[in-house]
XYZ file of C-alpha atoms in Angstrom:
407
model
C -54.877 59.899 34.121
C -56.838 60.631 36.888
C -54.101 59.789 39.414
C -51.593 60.970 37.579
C -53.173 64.416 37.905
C -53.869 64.038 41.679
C -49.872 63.281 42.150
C -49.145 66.365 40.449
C -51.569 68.548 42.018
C -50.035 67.182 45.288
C -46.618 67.762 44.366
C -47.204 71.048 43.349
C -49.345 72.044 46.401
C -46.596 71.051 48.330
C -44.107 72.723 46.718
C -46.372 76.122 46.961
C -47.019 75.545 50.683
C -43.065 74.583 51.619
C -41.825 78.142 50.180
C -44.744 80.239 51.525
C -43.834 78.421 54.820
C -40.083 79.491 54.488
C -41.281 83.156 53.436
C -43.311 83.326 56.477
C -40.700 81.199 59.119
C -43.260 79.049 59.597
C -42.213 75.185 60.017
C -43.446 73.912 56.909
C -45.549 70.688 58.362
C -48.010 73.359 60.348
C -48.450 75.430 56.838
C -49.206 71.822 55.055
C -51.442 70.889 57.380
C -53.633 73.667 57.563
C -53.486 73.896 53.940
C -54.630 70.376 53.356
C -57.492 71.094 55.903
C -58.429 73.764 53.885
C -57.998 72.031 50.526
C -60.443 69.293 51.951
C -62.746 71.708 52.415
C -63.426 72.988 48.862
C -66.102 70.434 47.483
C -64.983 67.881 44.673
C -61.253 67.988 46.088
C -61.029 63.702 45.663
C -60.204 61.830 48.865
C -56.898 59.818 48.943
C -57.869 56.172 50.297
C -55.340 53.809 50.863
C -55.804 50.219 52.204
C -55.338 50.490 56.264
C -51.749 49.126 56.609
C -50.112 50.721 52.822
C -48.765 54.140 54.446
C -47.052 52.737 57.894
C -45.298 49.960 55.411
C -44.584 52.556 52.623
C -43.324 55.540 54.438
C -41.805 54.849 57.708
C -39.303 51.948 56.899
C -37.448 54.972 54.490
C -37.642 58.000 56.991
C -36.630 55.885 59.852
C -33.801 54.192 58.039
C -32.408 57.563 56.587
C -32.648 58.730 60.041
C -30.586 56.260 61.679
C -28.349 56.364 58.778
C -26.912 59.854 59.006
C -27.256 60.028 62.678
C -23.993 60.922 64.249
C -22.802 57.557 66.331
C -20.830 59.239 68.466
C -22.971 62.214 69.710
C -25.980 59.514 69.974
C -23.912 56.922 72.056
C -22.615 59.901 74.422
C -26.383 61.113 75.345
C -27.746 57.720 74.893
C -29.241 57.739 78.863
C -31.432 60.569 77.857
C -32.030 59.373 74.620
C -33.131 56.097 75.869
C -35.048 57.843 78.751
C -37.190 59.956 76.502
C -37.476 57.261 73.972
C -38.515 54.426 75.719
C -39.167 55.415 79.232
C -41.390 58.264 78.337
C -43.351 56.750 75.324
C -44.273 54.109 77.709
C -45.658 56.285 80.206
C -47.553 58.315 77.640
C -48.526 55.221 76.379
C -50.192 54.400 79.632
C -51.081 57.648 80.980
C -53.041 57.886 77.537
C -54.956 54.568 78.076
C -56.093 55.642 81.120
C -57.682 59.065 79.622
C -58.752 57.429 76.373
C -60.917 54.965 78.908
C -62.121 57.354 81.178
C -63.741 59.510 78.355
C -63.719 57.960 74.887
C -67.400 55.883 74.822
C -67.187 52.109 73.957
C -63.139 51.889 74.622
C -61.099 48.869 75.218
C -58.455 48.065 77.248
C -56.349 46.679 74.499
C -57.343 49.744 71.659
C -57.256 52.453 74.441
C -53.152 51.431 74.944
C -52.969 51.331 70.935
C -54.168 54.838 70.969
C -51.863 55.720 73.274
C -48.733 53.905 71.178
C -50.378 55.855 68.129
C -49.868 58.924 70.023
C -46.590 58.853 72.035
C -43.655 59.375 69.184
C -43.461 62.738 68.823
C -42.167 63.982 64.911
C -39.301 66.033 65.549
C -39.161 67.372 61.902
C -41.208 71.114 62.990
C -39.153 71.176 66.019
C -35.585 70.529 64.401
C -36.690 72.760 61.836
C -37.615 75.833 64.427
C -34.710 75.095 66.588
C -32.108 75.384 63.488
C -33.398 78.900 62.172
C -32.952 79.859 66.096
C -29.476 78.354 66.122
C -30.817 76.095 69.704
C -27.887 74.636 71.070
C -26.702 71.573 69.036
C -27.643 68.972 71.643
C -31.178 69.844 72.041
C -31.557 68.903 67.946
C -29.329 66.067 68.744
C -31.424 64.776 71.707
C -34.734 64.963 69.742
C -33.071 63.327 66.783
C -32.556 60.644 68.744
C -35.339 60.181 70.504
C -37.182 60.089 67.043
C -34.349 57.436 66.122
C -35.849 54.872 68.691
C -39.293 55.939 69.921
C -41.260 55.030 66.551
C -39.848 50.917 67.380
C -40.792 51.107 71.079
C -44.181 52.722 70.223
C -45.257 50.466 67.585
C -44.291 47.189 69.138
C -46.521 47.963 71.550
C -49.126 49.051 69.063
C -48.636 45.722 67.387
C -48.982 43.707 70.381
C -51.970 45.522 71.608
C -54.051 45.089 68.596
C -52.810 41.676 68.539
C -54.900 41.265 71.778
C -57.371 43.367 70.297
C -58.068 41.113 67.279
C -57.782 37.749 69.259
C -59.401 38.854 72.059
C -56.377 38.316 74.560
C -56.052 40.273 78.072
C -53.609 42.807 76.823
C -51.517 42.705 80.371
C -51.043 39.199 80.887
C -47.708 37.357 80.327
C -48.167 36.410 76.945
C -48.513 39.919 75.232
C -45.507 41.094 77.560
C -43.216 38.136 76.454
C -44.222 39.397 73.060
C -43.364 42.635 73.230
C -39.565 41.363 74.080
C -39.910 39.243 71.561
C -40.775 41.449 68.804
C -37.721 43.900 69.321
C -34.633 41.638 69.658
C -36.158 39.866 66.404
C -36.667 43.300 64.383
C -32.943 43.827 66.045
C -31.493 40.641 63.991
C -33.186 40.912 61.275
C -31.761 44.323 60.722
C -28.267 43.762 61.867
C -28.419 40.550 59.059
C -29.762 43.006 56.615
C -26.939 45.456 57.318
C -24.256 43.202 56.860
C -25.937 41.314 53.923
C -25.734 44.997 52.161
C -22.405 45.830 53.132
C -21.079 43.097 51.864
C -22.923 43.928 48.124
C -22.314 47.426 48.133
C -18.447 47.109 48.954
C -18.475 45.078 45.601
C -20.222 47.487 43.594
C -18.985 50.410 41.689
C -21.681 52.052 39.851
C -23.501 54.905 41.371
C -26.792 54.295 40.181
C -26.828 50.401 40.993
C -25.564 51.428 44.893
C -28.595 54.614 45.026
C -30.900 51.713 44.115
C -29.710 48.997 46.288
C -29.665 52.137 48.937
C -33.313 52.869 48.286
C -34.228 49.171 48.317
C -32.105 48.961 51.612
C -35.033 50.010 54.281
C -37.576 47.331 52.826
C -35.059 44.691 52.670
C -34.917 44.957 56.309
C -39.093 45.922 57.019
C -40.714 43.556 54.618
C -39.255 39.899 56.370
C -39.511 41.180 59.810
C -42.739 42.157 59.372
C -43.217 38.909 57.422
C -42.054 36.859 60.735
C -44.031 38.691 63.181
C -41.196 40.960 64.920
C -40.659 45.079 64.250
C -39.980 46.145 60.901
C -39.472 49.637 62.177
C -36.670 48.458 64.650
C -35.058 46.211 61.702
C -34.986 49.614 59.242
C -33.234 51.395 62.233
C -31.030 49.000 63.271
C -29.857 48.321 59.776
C -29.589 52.196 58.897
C -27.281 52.389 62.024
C -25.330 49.556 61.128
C -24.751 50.608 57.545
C -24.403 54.179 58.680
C -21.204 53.639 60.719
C -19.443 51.755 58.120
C -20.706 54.332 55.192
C -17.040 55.271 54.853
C -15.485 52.029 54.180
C -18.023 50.402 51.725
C -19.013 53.107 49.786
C -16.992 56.230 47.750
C -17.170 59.678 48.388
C -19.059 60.039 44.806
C -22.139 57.827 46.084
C -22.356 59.565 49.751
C -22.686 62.449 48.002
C -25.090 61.674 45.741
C -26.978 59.043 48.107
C -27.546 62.298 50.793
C -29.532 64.452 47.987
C -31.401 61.563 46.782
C -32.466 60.385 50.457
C -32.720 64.261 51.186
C -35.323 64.894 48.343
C -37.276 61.745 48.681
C -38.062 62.388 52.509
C -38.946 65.674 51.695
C -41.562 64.787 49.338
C -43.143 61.782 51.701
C -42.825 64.147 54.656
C -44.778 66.707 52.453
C -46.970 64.507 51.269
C -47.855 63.412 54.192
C -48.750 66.280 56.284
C -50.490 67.638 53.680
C -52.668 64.197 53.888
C -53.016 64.620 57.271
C -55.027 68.155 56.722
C -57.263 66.631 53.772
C -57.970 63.714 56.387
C -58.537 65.637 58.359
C -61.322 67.795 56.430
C -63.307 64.302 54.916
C -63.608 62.727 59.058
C -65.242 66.350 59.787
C -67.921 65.914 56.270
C -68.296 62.150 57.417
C -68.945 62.442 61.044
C -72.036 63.524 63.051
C -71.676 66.889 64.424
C -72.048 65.989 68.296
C -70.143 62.855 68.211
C -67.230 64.501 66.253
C -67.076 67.431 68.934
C -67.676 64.933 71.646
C -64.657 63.307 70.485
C -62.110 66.239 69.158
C -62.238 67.418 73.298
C -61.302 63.816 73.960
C -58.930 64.596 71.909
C -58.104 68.316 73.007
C -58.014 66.107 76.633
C -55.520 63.453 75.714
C -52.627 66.199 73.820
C -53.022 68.413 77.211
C -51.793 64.697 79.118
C -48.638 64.044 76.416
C -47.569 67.803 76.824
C -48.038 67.441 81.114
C -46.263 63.420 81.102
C -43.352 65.155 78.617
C -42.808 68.217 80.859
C -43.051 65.983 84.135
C -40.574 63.313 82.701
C -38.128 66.019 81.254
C -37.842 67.970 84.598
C -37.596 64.544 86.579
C -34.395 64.017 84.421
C -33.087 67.263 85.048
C -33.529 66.596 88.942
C -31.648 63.264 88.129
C -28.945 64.672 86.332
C -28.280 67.344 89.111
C -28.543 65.278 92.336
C -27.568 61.441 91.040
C -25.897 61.138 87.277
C -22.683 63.100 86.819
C -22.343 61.345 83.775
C -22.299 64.429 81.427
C -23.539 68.582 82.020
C -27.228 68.218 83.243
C -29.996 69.658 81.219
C -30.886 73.023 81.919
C -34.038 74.874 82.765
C -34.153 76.711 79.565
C -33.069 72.731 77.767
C -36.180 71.439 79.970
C -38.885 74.058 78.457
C -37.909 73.941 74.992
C -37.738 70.397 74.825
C -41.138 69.730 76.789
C -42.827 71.783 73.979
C -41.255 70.109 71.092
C -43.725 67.095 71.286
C -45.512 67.333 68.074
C -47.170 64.280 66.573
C -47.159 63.686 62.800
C -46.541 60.788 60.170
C -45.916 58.047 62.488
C -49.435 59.067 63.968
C -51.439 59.279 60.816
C -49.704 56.382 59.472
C -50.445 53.824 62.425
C -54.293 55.092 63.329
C -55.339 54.497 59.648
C -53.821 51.164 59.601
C -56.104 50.155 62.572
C -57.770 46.882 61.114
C -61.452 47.228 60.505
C -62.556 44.175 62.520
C -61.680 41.424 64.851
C -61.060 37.550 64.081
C -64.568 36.982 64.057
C -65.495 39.557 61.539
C -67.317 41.955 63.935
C -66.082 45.665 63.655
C -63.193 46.384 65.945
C -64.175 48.766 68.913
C -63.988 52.606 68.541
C -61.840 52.737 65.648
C -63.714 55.595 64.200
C -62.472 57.415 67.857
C -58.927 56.338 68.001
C -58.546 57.922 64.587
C -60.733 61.105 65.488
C -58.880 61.493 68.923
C -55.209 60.940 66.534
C -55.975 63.284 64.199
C -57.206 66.107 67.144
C -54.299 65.423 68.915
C -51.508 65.859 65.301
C -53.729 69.490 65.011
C -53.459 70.400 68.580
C -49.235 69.608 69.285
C -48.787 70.620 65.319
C -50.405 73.578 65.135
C -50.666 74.815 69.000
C -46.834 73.808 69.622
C -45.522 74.360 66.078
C -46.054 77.804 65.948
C -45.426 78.799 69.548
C -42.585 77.140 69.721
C -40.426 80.133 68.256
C -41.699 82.340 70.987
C -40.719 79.448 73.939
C -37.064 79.636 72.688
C -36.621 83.359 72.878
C -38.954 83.423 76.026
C -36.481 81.420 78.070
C -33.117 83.134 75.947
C -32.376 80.034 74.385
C -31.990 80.754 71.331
C-alpha cells in the first residue's frame, strides 16, 4: 500500500508541477526539479532507493529507443558531421577536460572514476532546451541538431563510463591499450546486437495484425535490444538506438497507419511520465545528499561542482565556435552555423536523466570488497552540476534566444 501511495503521490506531483510549468513558460524539468528539492525538504517525505544499476537499465533503453525511432533519417544523415562532432567529438573532450578538473580539486580522486565523472557529465538532455526553443519557434535545425546529438552522445558517453569503471573495479590503468581496444569493442557489438534486434522485430511485427500485441512487442522492443548486450559485455544504450533507427526507417512498411498512430501516444505518454519522474527524483535526491552529508564537505564539494559545469559550458562554447570557423573557412558541405546558431546552442547543455541515472549506478566497491573511491563526490559533484546547467541554463535560456534575435 505503501508504494502504491508513493506512485500516486508522484504521479500527481508531477502532473501539478508540468501545468504550473506551462502556465508560467517555464521548461517543465527546471519546475520538477526545484519542486522535488523542495518536497525533500519537508520532513517524513520517504526517500526513493533503488539498487545502483535499476534506473540506467529501466529508463534509458525506452527514451533512447523512442528517440531514435521518430528521428527524421533524412534531416539526421544531412547534418550528420555536426551531429557526430558534437556527439562524439565534444563528449570526449568534456569527458577529459572534466577528469582533469575533477582531479585537480575533488579530494581522494582517481584517474579511472575522475573520467567516469566526466562520462556521467558530458550528454547533455536536450528535453528543456527543445522544449524552450519550440515555444520560441528557433529555427528547425537547431532542435534538429540537438536531437541528434542526444540520439548518439548517451552511447559514446557511457561506453566510456563502462570501461572506466571497469578499470576502476579491477584496478586496470584506465589509458592503456586494453581499456581503449575495449571501448571499440563495446560499440560495434551494442551496434549488432541492435541491428539483429531490429530485423528480428521487423520480421514479427510485419506478421502481426493486432494493435495491442504490436504496442506490446513495441514496448518490449528497447529491452530486447539492452538486456543481451548488456548481458555480453558491449552497449545496451547503442543497441536500443541502433535498433530504434533501424525499425524507425522501415515503420512504414511493417506496420499500419492504425498502430503508428496509436504507438506515437503510447511512447509519447510513457516518456513523459519517466522524464517526469525522473527530474522530479533528481530534486528529492537531491534534498536527502544535503540531510546526509556534513556541512563543509558538502559545500567543499557542490563548488567542485559549481567548478566542473563552468568547464562543460566553456569546452561546449569553444567546440561550437571551432565548428563554425570550420564550416566558414574549410567544409562547404551545407550553410555554416551562425553566430546567433553558435550562442543558443552553447547554452543548451543541460544535464539530466542520463546523469542521475549513471552516477547512482556507480558500484559501491571494488573486486576486493573495499569501497570504491569518492563515490559519495562523483554523485555530489553530478547532482551540483544537473542544478547548475538545469536551473542556471534552463531558465535563461529564453532570454539568450531573443538576446541574439533568434527566435
Amino acid at each position: 500500500m505503501q508504494a502504491a501511495q508513493l506512485v500516486l503521490g508522484l504521479l500527481v506531483v508531477v502532473a501539478v508541477l508540468v501545468t504550473a510549468a506551462r502556465q508560467l513558460r517555464t521548461p517543465y524539468p527546471v519546475l520538477l526539479l526545484i519542486g522535488g528539492v523542495a518536497l525533500g525538504a519537508i520532513p517524513g517525505v520517504p526517500r526513493i532507493e533503488l539498487p545502483p544499476d535499476t534506473l540506467l537499465a529501466l529508463v534509458l533503453p525506452p527514451i533512447v529507443y523512442v528517440a531514435a525511432f521518430f528521428t527524421p533519417f533524412r534531416g539526421f544523415r544531412q547534418d550528420i558531421g555536426n551531429i557526430g562532432s558534437l556527439a562524439i567529438g565534444l563528449v570526449l573532450a568534456s569527458i577529459f577536460a572534466v577528469a582533469g578538473v575533477a582531479l585537480a580539486v575533488v579530494p581522494g580522486m582517481t584517474v579511472p572514476i575522475a573520467i567516469a565523472l566526466g562520462a556521467i557529465v558530458s550528454p547533455p538532455d536536450e528535453v528543456a532546451a527543445t522544449a524552450v526553443m519550440q515555444r520560441l519557434a528557433v529555427p528547425r535545425r537547431l532542435i534538429a541538431l540537438l536531437d541528434g546529438e542526444a540520439l548518439l552522445n548517451d552511447a559514446t558517453a557511457l561506453i566510456v563510463y563502462r570501461v572506466s569503471l571497469t578499470a576502476a573495479v579491477t584496478s586496470v590503468a584506465v589509458l592503456t591499450i586494453q581499456p581503449l581496444a575495449n571501448f571499440f569493442v563495446v560499440a560495434v557489438g551494442g551496434i549488432a546486437i541492435g541491428l539483429a534486434v531490429g530485423w528480428l522485430i521487423a520480421q514479427v511485427r510485419s506478421r502481426l495484425e493486432d494493435v495491442p500485441v504490436e504496442l506490446t512487442v513495441s514496448l518490449a522492443t528497447p529491452y530486447l535490444a539492452y538486456v543481451p548486450a548488456d548481458l555480453l559485455g558491449v552497449s545496451g544504450i547503442l543497441a536500443a538506438v541502433t535498433a530504434g533507427l533501424y525499425l524507425g526507417r522501415r515503420s512504414s512498411r511493417i506496420m499500419g497507419s492504425d498502430v503508428r498512430v496509436a504507438g506515437r501516444a503510447v511512447w509519447e505518454m510513457l516518456i513523459f511520465l519517466l522524464n517526469g519522474v525522473v527530474f522530479l527524483m533528481i530534486g528529492l535526491e537531491i534534498s536527502a545528499l544535503a540531510r546526509s552529508m556534513d556541512r563543509a564537505v558538502l559545500l567543499e564539494l557542490a563548488a567542485a561542482g559549481v567548478l566542473v559545469s563552468v568547464t562543460l559550458i566553456a569546452v561546449r562554447a569553444v567546440w561550437l565556435a571551432g565548428i563554425g570557423v570550420w564550416q566558414r573557412l574549410i567544409s562547404h558541405e551545407q550553410p555554416p552555423l551562425r553566430a546567433a546558431e553558435i550562442v543558443v546552442l552553447s547554452w543548451s547543455g543541460m544535464r539530466g536523466v542520463v546523469s542521475l541515472a549513471a552516477a547512482l549506478a556507480i558500484p559501491m566497491a571494488i573486486n576486493d570488497g573495499s569501497p570504491l573511491p569518492a563515490r559519495a563526490a562523483v554523485i555530489v559533484v553530478t547532482f551540483t552540476v544537473i542544478l547548475v546547467t538545469l536551473v542556471g541554463q534552463g531558465l535563461t535560456l529564453p532570454l539568450v534566444i531573443k538576446a541574439v534575435h533568434l527566435g
